Tab-separated table of C-alpha atoms and ligand atoms in Angstrom:
chain	number	residue	atom	x	y	z
A	1	MET	CA	61.483	41.119	-10.772
A	2	THR	CA	57.992	41.642	-12.050
A	3	ILE	CA	55.968	38.456	-11.705
A	4	LEU	CA	52.578	37.346	-12.999
A	5	ILE	CA	50.640	34.479	-11.398
A	6	LEU	CA	47.888	32.859	-13.463
A	7	GLY	CA	44.849	31.570	-11.572
A	8	SER	CA	42.307	32.592	-8.966
A	9	GLY	CA	42.198	29.999	-6.207
A	10	GLY	CA	43.640	29.396	-2.775
A	11	ARG	CA	46.718	27.961	-4.496
A	12	GLU	CA	47.358	31.240	-6.311
A	13	HIS	CA	46.778	33.344	-3.178
A	14	THR	CA	49.357	31.144	-1.434
A	15	PHE	CA	51.835	31.625	-4.314
A	16	ALA	CA	51.251	35.396	-4.108
A	17	TRP	CA	51.687	35.379	-0.310
A	18	LYS	CA	54.962	33.494	-0.621
A	19	LEU	CA	56.387	35.386	-3.624
A	20	ALA	CA	55.511	38.751	-2.040
A	21	GLN	CA	57.774	37.853	0.916
A	22	SER	CA	60.808	37.844	-1.365
A	23	PRO	CA	62.921	41.017	-1.616
A	24	LYS	CA	63.442	40.015	-5.261
A	25	CYS	CA	59.737	40.467	-6.017
A	26	GLU	CA	59.300	44.098	-7.023
A	27	LYS	CA	55.855	43.953	-8.576
A	28	LEU	CA	53.269	41.190	-8.530
A	29	TYR	CA	50.255	40.700	-10.799
A	30	VAL	CA	47.624	37.983	-10.576
A	31	ALA	CA	45.220	37.122	-13.402
A	32	PRO	CA	42.413	36.965	-12.597
A	33	GLY	CA	43.093	36.644	-8.832
A	34	ASN	CA	40.650	36.994	-5.926
A	35	SER	CA	40.045	39.117	-2.821
A	36	GLY	CA	43.133	37.659	-1.150
A	37	THR	CA	45.545	38.376	-3.994
A	38	ALA	CA	44.012	41.879	-4.318
A	39	GLN	CA	45.481	42.714	-0.906
A	40	ILE	CA	49.091	41.911	-1.858
A	41	ALA	CA	49.202	42.170	-5.662
A	42	THR	CA	47.455	43.797	-8.596
A	43	ASN	CA	44.621	41.714	-9.999
A	44	VAL	CA	44.032	41.825	-13.744
A	45	ASN	CA	40.773	40.493	-15.087
A	46	ILE	CA	42.080	38.129	-17.772
A	47	ASN	CA	41.163	34.512	-18.372
A	48	VAL	CA	44.045	32.038	-17.811
A	49	THR	CA	43.565	30.510	-21.270
A	50	ASP	CA	43.432	33.830	-23.166
A	51	PHE	CA	47.054	33.699	-24.353
A	52	GLU	CA	46.843	36.840	-26.496
A	53	ALA	CA	45.532	38.908	-23.574
A	54	ILE	CA	48.265	37.433	-21.350
A	55	LYS	CA	50.857	38.369	-23.970
A	56	ALA	CA	49.608	41.973	-24.056
A	57	LEU	CA	49.744	42.145	-20.245
A	58	VAL	CA	53.282	40.725	-20.118
A	59	ILE	CA	54.501	43.254	-22.682
A	60	GLU	CA	52.671	46.208	-21.115
A	61	HIS	CA	54.071	45.583	-17.614
A	62	GLN	CA	57.442	44.135	-18.669
A	63	ILE	CA	56.802	40.954	-16.745
A	64	ASP	CA	59.889	38.769	-16.194
A	65	MET	CA	58.287	35.597	-14.890
A	66	VAL	CA	54.931	33.846	-15.259
A	67	VAL	CA	53.881	31.282	-12.649
A	68	VAL	CA	51.094	29.066	-13.969
A	69	GLY	CA	48.674	27.845	-11.278
A	70	PRO	CA	46.066	25.611	-12.977
A	71	GLU	CA	46.488	22.818	-15.535
A	72	ASP	CA	44.389	24.123	-18.428
A	73	PRO	CA	46.838	26.728	-19.786
A	74	LEU	CA	49.697	24.218	-19.440
A	75	VAL	CA	47.841	21.449	-21.271
A	76	LEU	CA	46.923	24.018	-23.947
A	77	GLY	CA	50.614	24.907	-24.321
A	78	ILE	CA	51.126	28.306	-22.694
A	79	HIS	CA	54.821	27.613	-22.120
A	80	ASP	CA	55.312	26.739	-25.818
A	81	PHE	CA	53.333	29.872	-26.766
A	82	PHE	CA	55.900	31.965	-24.872
A	83	LEU	CA	58.897	30.108	-26.321
A	84	ASN	CA	57.594	30.467	-29.862
A	85	ASP	CA	57.071	34.207	-29.599
A	86	ASP	CA	60.061	36.502	-30.210
A	87	THR	CA	58.948	39.092	-27.676
A	88	LEU	CA	58.063	36.539	-24.990
A	89	LYS	CA	60.756	33.888	-25.292
A	90	THR	CA	63.006	35.402	-22.616
A	91	VAL	CA	60.200	35.451	-20.028
A	92	ALA	CA	60.582	32.672	-17.448
A	93	VAL	CA	57.546	30.398	-17.364
A	94	ILE	CA	57.049	28.095	-14.376
A	95	GLY	CA	55.128	25.110	-15.701
A	96	PRO	CA	55.916	22.321	-18.194
A	97	GLN	CA	55.655	22.555	-21.969
A	98	LYS	CA	52.664	21.039	-23.728
A	99	ALA	CA	54.251	17.668	-24.526
A	100	ALA	CA	55.014	17.110	-20.829
A	101	ALA	CA	51.713	18.573	-19.601
A	102	ALA	CA	50.041	15.595	-21.328
A	103	LEU	CA	51.005	13.678	-18.186
A	104	GLU	CA	47.919	15.342	-16.714
A	105	GLY	CA	46.067	16.022	-19.956
A	106	SER	CA	45.848	12.362	-20.955
A	107	LYS	CA	45.514	9.473	-18.508
A	108	GLU	CA	46.533	7.036	-21.264
A	109	PHE	CA	49.705	9.035	-21.970
A	110	ALA	CA	50.503	9.037	-18.240
A	111	LYS	CA	49.934	5.266	-17.955
A	112	GLU	CA	52.153	4.592	-20.987
A	113	PHE	CA	54.863	6.783	-19.440
A	114	LEU	CA	54.608	4.956	-16.104
A	115	ILE	CA	54.810	1.497	-17.699
A	116	ARG	CA	57.633	2.509	-20.072
A	117	HIS	CA	59.732	3.725	-17.158
A	118	HIS	CA	58.861	0.819	-14.843
A	119	ILE	CA	57.226	3.063	-12.251
A	120	PRO	CA	54.808	1.215	-9.933
A	121	THR	CA	51.164	1.844	-10.862
A	122	ALA	CA	47.876	-0.046	-11.261
A	123	ALA	CA	47.592	-2.441	-14.211
A	124	TYR	CA	45.362	-0.984	-16.931
A	125	GLN	CA	44.059	-1.102	-20.467
A	126	SER	CA	42.546	1.689	-22.505
A	127	PHE	CA	39.562	1.588	-24.835
A	128	ASN	CA	37.688	3.722	-27.345
A	129	ALA	CA	34.343	3.523	-29.153
A	130	GLU	CA	35.743	1.063	-31.730
A	131	ASN	CA	36.888	-1.568	-29.261
A	132	ILE	CA	34.282	-1.111	-26.534
A	133	SER	CA	33.411	-4.833	-26.628
A	134	GLU	CA	37.001	-5.578	-25.613
A	135	GLY	CA	36.440	-3.131	-22.767
A	136	TYR	CA	33.421	-5.127	-21.578
A	137	ALA	CA	35.491	-8.324	-21.813
A	138	PHE	CA	38.354	-6.709	-19.833
A	139	LEU	CA	35.930	-5.655	-17.100
A	140	GLU	CA	34.808	-9.295	-16.838
A	141	THR	CA	38.369	-10.363	-16.067
A	142	LEU	CA	38.634	-7.922	-13.136
A	143	THR	CA	37.309	-8.182	-9.624
A	144	PRO	CA	35.304	-5.251	-8.219
A	145	PRO	CA	35.549	-2.380	-7.546
A	146	TYR	CA	36.038	-1.248	-11.150
A	147	VAL	CA	37.987	1.955	-11.861
A	148	LEU	CA	37.028	3.854	-15.039
A	149	LYS	CA	38.903	7.015	-16.004
A	150	ALA	CA	38.089	9.477	-18.765
A	151	ASP	CA	41.345	10.014	-20.658
A	152	GLY	CA	41.199	13.809	-20.877
A	153	LEU	CA	40.724	16.726	-18.473
A	154	ALA	CA	37.328	16.529	-16.797
A	155	ALA	CA	37.686	19.066	-13.974
A	156	GLY	CA	38.460	16.315	-11.459
A	157	LYS	CA	35.200	14.476	-12.183
A	158	GLY	CA	36.351	11.953	-14.772
A	159	VAL	CA	37.055	8.991	-12.468
A	160	LEU	CA	34.329	6.498	-11.585
A	161	ILE	CA	34.716	3.702	-9.049
A	162	LEU	CA	31.936	1.130	-9.271
A	163	ASN	CA	31.136	-2.035	-7.373
A	164	ASP	CA	28.811	-3.649	-9.847
A	165	LEU	CA	29.952	-5.187	-13.145
A	166	ASN	CA	26.800	-4.230	-15.054
A	167	GLU	CA	26.973	-0.685	-13.773
A	168	ALA	CA	30.625	-0.526	-14.847
A	169	LYS	CA	29.643	-1.673	-18.361
A	170	THR	CA	26.803	0.868	-18.520
A	171	GLU	CA	29.141	3.685	-17.448
A	172	LEU	CA	31.808	2.579	-19.935
A	173	LYS	CA	29.179	2.799	-22.660
A	174	SER	CA	27.993	6.222	-21.507
A	175	MET	CA	31.573	7.526	-21.420
A	176	LEU	CA	32.627	6.136	-24.817
A	177	LEU	CA	29.402	6.256	-26.817
A	178	ASP	CA	27.359	9.036	-25.158
A	179	ALA	CA	30.241	11.452	-24.355
A	180	LYS	CA	29.473	11.459	-20.622
A	181	PHE	CA	32.525	13.684	-20.075
A	182	GLY	CA	32.477	15.243	-23.543
A	183	ASP	CA	35.665	14.836	-25.570
A	184	ALA	CA	37.526	13.865	-22.382
A	185	SER	CA	35.885	10.420	-22.471
A	186	GLN	CA	36.577	9.544	-26.118
A	187	LYS	CA	39.090	7.174	-24.569
A	188	VAL	CA	38.703	5.446	-21.219
A	189	VAL	CA	41.388	3.876	-19.056
A	190	ILE	CA	40.176	0.885	-17.032
A	191	GLU	CA	42.411	0.202	-14.092
A	192	GLU	CA	43.072	-2.341	-11.391
A	193	PHE	CA	41.666	-1.054	-8.073
A	194	LEU	CA	44.364	-0.271	-5.534
A	195	ASP	CA	43.446	-0.623	-1.887
A	196	GLY	CA	45.367	1.664	0.439
A	197	ILE	CA	45.713	5.150	1.847
A	198	GLU	CA	46.401	8.126	-0.427
A	199	LEU	CA	48.980	10.858	-0.134
A	200	SER	CA	50.677	13.281	-2.481
A	201	CYS	CA	54.291	13.993	-3.191
A	202	PHE	CA	55.421	17.299	-4.724
A	203	VAL	CA	58.528	17.666	-6.812
A	204	LEU	CA	60.183	20.705	-8.329
A	205	THR	CA	62.212	20.120	-11.467
A	206	ASP	CA	64.164	22.248	-13.927
A	207	GLY	CA	64.116	19.379	-16.429
A	208	LYS	CA	67.509	18.097	-15.289
A	209	HIS	CA	67.557	18.171	-11.505
A	210	TYR	CA	64.811	17.794	-8.925
A	211	LYS	CA	63.976	18.687	-5.348
A	212	ILE	CA	61.332	16.961	-3.277
A	213	LEU	CA	58.943	19.172	-1.319
A	214	PRO	CA	56.975	18.053	1.769
A	215	THR	CA	54.231	15.446	1.378
A	216	ALA	CA	50.601	16.338	1.954
A	217	LYS	CA	47.310	14.552	2.321
A	218	ASP	CA	44.174	16.016	0.831
A	219	TYR	CA	40.557	15.305	1.885
A	220	LYS	CA	38.531	15.156	-1.316
A	221	ARG	CA	35.039	14.115	-0.231
A	222	ILE	CA	32.444	16.652	0.890
A	223	GLY	CA	31.257	14.612	3.888
A	224	GLU	CA	32.836	13.716	7.185
A	225	GLY	CA	34.410	10.267	7.323
A	226	ASP	CA	35.245	10.605	3.596
A	227	THR	CA	31.639	10.242	2.436
A	228	GLY	CA	29.574	11.913	-0.270
A	229	LEU	CA	30.600	13.582	-3.508
A	230	ASN	CA	34.131	14.403	-4.564
A	231	THR	CA	35.182	18.038	-4.334
A	232	GLY	CA	38.290	19.947	-5.355
A	233	GLY	CA	39.600	19.324	-1.823
A	234	MET	CA	38.168	20.127	1.627
A	235	GLY	CA	41.361	20.300	3.645
A	236	ALA	CA	44.961	19.142	3.783
A	237	ILE	CA	47.730	18.197	6.167
A	238	SER	CA	51.500	18.304	5.787
A	239	PRO	CA	53.617	16.349	6.519
A	240	VAL	CA	51.769	13.046	6.199
A	241	PRO	CA	52.350	11.199	9.482
A	242	PHE	CA	52.329	7.708	7.963
A	243	ALA	CA	54.942	8.560	5.331
A	244	SER	CA	57.963	7.188	7.175
A	245	GLU	CA	61.531	7.849	6.102
A	246	SER	CA	61.846	4.360	4.604
A	247	PHE	CA	58.579	4.799	2.697
A	248	LEU	CA	59.744	8.185	1.370
A	249	LYS	CA	62.998	6.619	0.244
A	250	LYS	CA	60.969	4.143	-1.825
A	251	VAL	CA	59.000	7.069	-3.255
A	252	GLU	CA	62.204	8.802	-4.303
A	253	ASP	CA	63.971	5.697	-5.681
A	254	GLN	CA	61.014	3.978	-7.338
A	255	ILE	CA	58.967	6.978	-8.427
A	256	VAL	CA	60.566	10.444	-8.340
A	257	LYS	CA	63.949	9.545	-9.872
A	258	PRO	CA	62.518	7.383	-12.658
A	259	THR	CA	59.925	10.083	-13.374
A	260	VAL	CA	62.534	12.827	-13.852
A	261	ASP	CA	64.824	10.440	-15.775
A	262	GLY	CA	61.825	9.478	-17.904
A	263	LEU	CA	61.117	13.133	-18.738
A	264	ILE	CA	64.721	13.502	-19.887
A	265	LYS	CA	64.745	10.241	-21.906
A	266	ASP	CA	61.423	11.020	-23.564
A	267	LYS	CA	62.473	14.641	-24.248
A	268	LEU	CA	59.525	16.086	-22.342
A	269	PRO	CA	60.553	19.662	-21.394
A	270	TYR	CA	59.612	20.317	-17.803
A	271	LYS	CA	60.272	23.346	-15.595
A	272	GLY	CA	57.837	23.395	-12.747
A	273	PHE	CA	55.962	21.366	-10.170
A	274	ILE	CA	55.148	17.685	-10.529
A	275	PHE	CA	52.321	16.612	-8.235
A	276	ILE	CA	52.381	12.834	-7.859
A	277	GLY	CA	49.209	11.289	-6.466
A	278	LEU	CA	50.247	8.158	-4.588
A	279	ILE	CA	48.546	5.287	-2.893
A	280	LYS	CA	50.306	3.315	-0.179
A	281	VAL	CA	49.531	-0.332	-0.761
A	282	GLY	CA	50.931	-2.281	2.176
A	283	ASP	CA	54.254	-0.522	2.542
A	284	ASP	CA	54.763	0.281	-1.127
A	285	PRO	CA	53.963	3.436	-3.070
A	286	LYS	CA	52.105	3.278	-6.378
A	287	VAL	CA	51.254	6.171	-8.666
A	288	ILE	CA	47.578	6.989	-9.122
A	289	GLU	CA	48.094	10.073	-11.240
A	290	TYR	CA	50.385	12.880	-12.255
A	291	ASN	CA	49.334	16.500	-12.138
A	292	VAL	CA	51.565	19.059	-13.816
A	293	ARG	CA	51.001	21.814	-11.223
A	294	MET	CA	50.615	22.189	-7.498
A	295	GLY	CA	47.524	20.841	-5.749
A	296	ASP	CA	44.824	22.947	-4.209
A	297	PRO	CA	44.476	22.913	-1.147
A	298	GLU	CA	47.834	21.083	-0.795
A	299	THR	CA	49.687	24.295	-1.751
A	300	GLU	CA	48.122	25.957	1.293
A	301	VAL	CA	50.051	23.558	3.570
A	302	VAL	CA	53.166	22.826	1.495
A	303	LEU	CA	54.298	26.386	0.677
A	304	PRO	CA	53.876	27.685	4.242
A	305	ARG	CA	56.412	25.020	5.293
A	306	LEU	CA	58.952	26.033	2.653
A	307	LYS	CA	61.536	28.411	4.120
A	308	ASN	CA	63.359	29.148	0.847
A	309	ASP	CA	62.902	32.362	-1.074
A	310	LEU	CA	60.419	31.275	-3.744
A	311	VAL	CA	61.574	33.798	-6.366
A	312	SER	CA	65.150	32.460	-6.098
A	313	LEU	CA	63.844	28.921	-6.366
A	314	PHE	CA	61.801	29.713	-9.492
A	315	LYS	CA	64.753	31.575	-10.998
A	316	ALA	CA	66.958	28.537	-10.407
A	317	ILE	CA	64.364	26.379	-12.165
A	318	SER	CA	64.210	28.674	-15.132
A	319	GLU	CA	68.035	28.762	-15.381
A	320	GLU	CA	68.363	24.975	-14.900
A	321	ARG	CA	70.468	25.254	-11.774
A	322	LEU	CA	68.109	23.736	-9.215
A	323	ASN	CA	71.058	21.536	-8.136
A	324	GLU	CA	72.612	24.643	-6.542
A	325	ILE	CA	69.663	25.116	-4.190
A	326	GLN	CA	69.189	23.499	-0.817
A	327	ILE	CA	65.559	23.115	0.201
A	328	ASP	CA	64.843	24.263	3.739
A	329	ILE	CA	61.651	23.024	5.390
A	330	ASP	CA	59.894	24.220	8.536
A	331	ASN	CA	59.598	21.259	10.912
A	332	ARG	CA	56.197	22.322	12.122
A	333	ALA	CA	53.056	20.704	10.771
A	334	ALA	CA	50.650	22.753	8.688
A	335	THR	CA	46.946	22.071	8.232
A	336	THR	CA	44.250	23.752	6.216
A	337	VAL	CA	40.463	23.550	6.324
A	338	MET	CA	38.451	24.726	3.334
A	339	LEU	CA	35.345	26.820	3.986
A	340	VAL	CA	32.810	26.095	1.263
A	341	SER	CA	29.445	27.455	0.130
A	342	GLY	CA	26.451	25.427	1.358
A	343	GLY	CA	25.378	23.026	-1.406
A	344	TYR	CA	28.867	22.724	-2.964
A	345	PRO	CA	29.941	20.589	-4.895
A	346	GLU	CA	26.418	20.798	-6.305
A	347	ALA	CA	24.480	24.078	-6.803
A	348	TYR	CA	25.240	26.869	-4.332
A	349	GLU	CA	24.623	30.599	-3.908
A	350	LYS	CA	27.233	33.328	-4.305
A	351	GLY	CA	27.642	36.904	-3.112
A	352	LYS	CA	27.535	36.171	0.647
A	353	GLU	CA	29.503	38.604	2.783
A	354	ILE	CA	32.348	37.020	4.776
A	355	SER	CA	32.822	38.404	8.276
A	356	GLY	CA	35.353	37.908	11.061
A	357	LEU	CA	38.512	37.964	8.917
A	358	GLU	CA	39.936	40.876	10.945
A	359	THR	CA	39.874	38.697	14.096
A	360	ILE	CA	42.359	36.141	12.712
A	361	THR	CA	45.583	35.930	14.716
A	362	ASP	CA	46.687	32.281	14.811
A	363	SER	CA	45.971	31.212	11.225
A	364	ILE	CA	46.333	32.445	7.660
A	365	ALA	CA	43.249	32.826	5.481
A	366	PHE	CA	44.068	31.930	1.904
A	367	HIS	CA	41.192	33.253	-0.187
A	368	ALA	CA	39.839	31.015	-2.959
A	369	GLY	CA	36.306	31.684	-4.215
A	370	SER	CA	35.900	35.183	-2.834
A	371	VAL	CA	36.083	38.630	-4.398
A	372	LEU	CA	36.044	42.271	-3.339
A	373	LYS	CA	32.710	43.933	-4.065
A	374	ASP	CA	31.818	47.448	-2.916
A	375	GLY	CA	34.568	47.277	-0.318
A	376	LYS	CA	33.322	43.972	1.087
A	377	ILE	CA	34.688	40.446	0.723
A	378	VAL	CA	31.954	38.221	-0.675
A	379	THR	CA	31.778	34.595	-1.802
A	380	SER	CA	32.146	33.928	-5.528
A	381	GLY	CA	32.765	30.186	-5.719
A	382	GLY	CA	32.203	26.809	-4.084
A	383	ARG	CA	35.508	26.644	-2.264
A	384	VAL	CA	35.657	30.028	-0.530
A	385	MET	CA	38.667	30.154	1.744
A	386	ALA	CA	41.363	27.865	3.177
A	387	ILE	CA	42.258	28.422	6.832
A	388	THR	CA	45.869	27.342	7.393
A	389	SER	CA	47.610	26.967	10.767
A	390	TYR	CA	50.944	25.723	12.040
A	391	GLY	CA	51.531	23.486	15.063
A	392	ASP	CA	54.129	21.229	16.627
A	393	SER	CA	51.808	18.394	15.623
A	394	TYR	CA	49.030	18.269	13.041
A	395	GLN	CA	46.568	17.855	15.922
A	396	GLU	CA	47.670	21.168	17.398
A	397	ALA	CA	47.601	22.880	14.002
A	398	ILE	CA	44.138	21.608	13.133
A	399	LYS	CA	42.804	22.757	16.507
A	400	LYS	CA	44.002	26.264	15.693
A	401	SER	CA	42.329	26.180	12.278
A	402	TYR	CA	39.011	25.211	13.899
A	403	GLN	CA	39.383	27.892	16.608
A	404	THR	CA	39.882	30.482	13.870
A	405	ILE	CA	36.943	29.187	11.845
A	406	ALA	CA	34.645	29.561	14.874
A	407	LYS	CA	35.078	33.343	14.475
A	408	LEU	CA	34.382	33.436	10.719
A	409	HIS	CA	30.984	33.587	9.133
A	410	PHE	CA	29.038	33.725	5.895
A	411	ASP	CA	25.512	32.607	5.072
A	412	LYS	CA	25.356	28.791	4.553
A	413	ILE	CA	29.028	28.287	5.463
A	414	ASN	CA	30.075	24.630	5.403
A	415	TYR	CA	33.316	22.812	6.161
A	416	ARG	CA	34.522	19.397	7.268
A	417	LYS	CA	35.019	19.122	11.002
A	418	ASP	CA	37.161	15.988	10.814
A	419	ILE	CA	40.216	16.877	8.708
A	420	GLY	CA	42.930	14.401	9.783
A	421	PHE	CA	40.378	11.927	11.200
A	422	ASP	CA	42.082	8.907	9.626
A	423	LEU	CA	45.613	9.654	10.807
A	424	ASP	CA	45.576	8.872	14.544
B	501	AMP	P1	42.473	10.643	-10.197
B	501	AMP	O1	41.660	11.719	-10.867
B	501	AMP	O2	43.234	9.769	-11.113
B	501	AMP	O3	43.280	11.206	-9.055
B	501	AMP	O4	41.447	9.733	-9.427
B	501	AMP	C1	40.528	10.299	-8.499
B	501	AMP	C2	40.463	9.439	-7.273
B	501	AMP	O5	40.025	8.125	-7.614
B	501	AMP	C3	41.810	9.219	-6.608
B	501	AMP	O6	42.136	10.276	-5.758
B	501	AMP	C4	41.566	7.934	-5.873
B	501	AMP	O7	40.857	8.162	-4.672
B	501	AMP	C5	40.677	7.171	-6.800
B	501	AMP	N1	41.440	6.235	-7.632
B	501	AMP	C6	41.982	6.510	-8.838
B	501	AMP	N2	42.593	5.428	-9.341
B	501	AMP	C7	42.452	4.448	-8.440
B	501	AMP	C8	42.846	3.074	-8.385
B	501	AMP	N3	43.501	2.491	-9.377
B	501	AMP	N4	42.529	2.380	-7.279
B	501	AMP	C9	41.843	2.959	-6.283
B	501	AMP	N5	41.412	4.225	-6.285
B	501	AMP	C10	41.701	4.973	-7.346
B	502	LIG	N1	43.590	18.726	-4.395
B	502	LIG	C1	43.685	18.017	-5.588
B	502	LIG	C2	44.073	18.762	-6.768
B	502	LIG	O1	44.550	19.887	-6.713
B	502	LIG	O2	43.937	18.227	-7.848
């Protein structure tokens, strides 16, 4: 098969690494890709939302399958674009259609779906510019902290958690009336604050059947001890040690099954990954959010634990016979630590040469924000590289990641030294 992966992060390098291991993968393209995907696939410099350019590429190289990494093309309807085009409709697309991708594209849509299908989640109400005074009144009925979410896609920045009522009202006003997050905050969901520990559950579905992949925990804040600004993710661990078998059974019965049944009942066409952000409140799981793709850097610990041939798995999804597949998971733990550019998630410099990669023996470097330039690998983004290791325990795996990192260098390198700190 000839396969195209859309995206350029550590997630997409991990997809490429895994797909390239399959004897069924004859030719692999990544658009736009990075320095990691360049080593195992052919990078093509096309934007993931330029559907016409993607169409031309698919026709030119007779691509059989497109694996969509990030959310934007899905929310914009890339799967529907393929289905509605006579020359593209036989190409397998891994990722939900537009109507289902709204589970990530609109927080209000996701909350309505959760409530309609009786899936445990925080109580909420949503507001717009016309009924903002009702929003203020709703905030007054809540106890702090206050959770405000921009309805639309806001590159992971659209959620505010505030301790002070007046501050919450001011932010609500700035979101609804002053377009704090642009069009994404034309509507705002105000939610009950859930107190607990977060984890993520990953599900593959062909729209009829589902398979649950390993859990993972992501570390979102820039600073050690979960302090400072939110990032795209600074590290991840799989499996999640506190997700016991009985807890995971609740996740499947109360959340995964009703989610897939809900997709079927609501006629939301879905062939791809569902990433369910959970919070464990006491011993019960509640849904914080749906994403309609894999997480990054969660992919860098989940896929390395998957023993199945990924091309066969994707083919089974596209042909709606996921029920025929048995998922086979490596029992070892996997951890990843993200190397980031100094200053990230605020302003940072690019173009720094990365050295030491040739010394890596005990880990895998999944490239994220790095590119090949004049034969050298240089930084090109905030999140530069995810260093993944296996171990019999997550403690052993994380130790290996840090031993590998000690041999890597670029100017102003930064990373969290405490991934997993809250799990002992
Ligand atoms: P989201 O973009 O919906 O994942 O929200 C970003 C982050 O905000 C989550 O990862 C949580 O840490 C936090 N968060 C979101 N909703 C809630 C909630 N209802 N209660 C507590 N924390 C929340
Ligand atoms: N690591 C969180 C995300 O991919 O959204």
